[in-house]
Amino acid sequence: MAMIASGIGTWLQVNRYGRVGSGLLSIQSVNFSFVTVMVALGSTMKADGMHVEAIMSTLLGISFVGAFLVVGSSLFCPI
């Protein structure tokens, strides 16, 4: 499923639709570098005595807010 999303992301980057897409070959790929950070954060929260539900909701909330920060910052980047 992640590879399908990567293919769709690459297709959207290559083909311009208004402000979406760069018009250049910019391959979107699957990246698992965030997993180490999430595991470290989760382990720290678990060591501090948080419940599993609170840890999961915190990590998913951080990911959710981070995604919108990336989208929002893209509006201010020079084209």
PDB file of C-alpha atoms in Angstrom, residues 16-22:
ATOM      1  CA  ARG A  16       1.487  19.988 -12.399  1.00  0.00           C
ATOM      2  CA  TYR A  17      -2.038  20.811 -11.246  1.00  0.00           C
ATOM      3  CA  GLY A  18      -2.101  24.475 -10.239  1.00  0.00           C
ATOM      4  CA  ARG A  19       0.190  24.815  -7.207  1.00  0.00           C
ATOM      5  CA  VAL A  20       0.418  21.057  -6.715  1.00  0.00           C
ATOM      6  CA  GLY A  21       3.440  19.346  -8.246  1.00  0.00           C
ATOM      7  CA  SER A  22       6.839  20.576  -9.297  1.00  0.00           C
TER       8      SER A  22
END
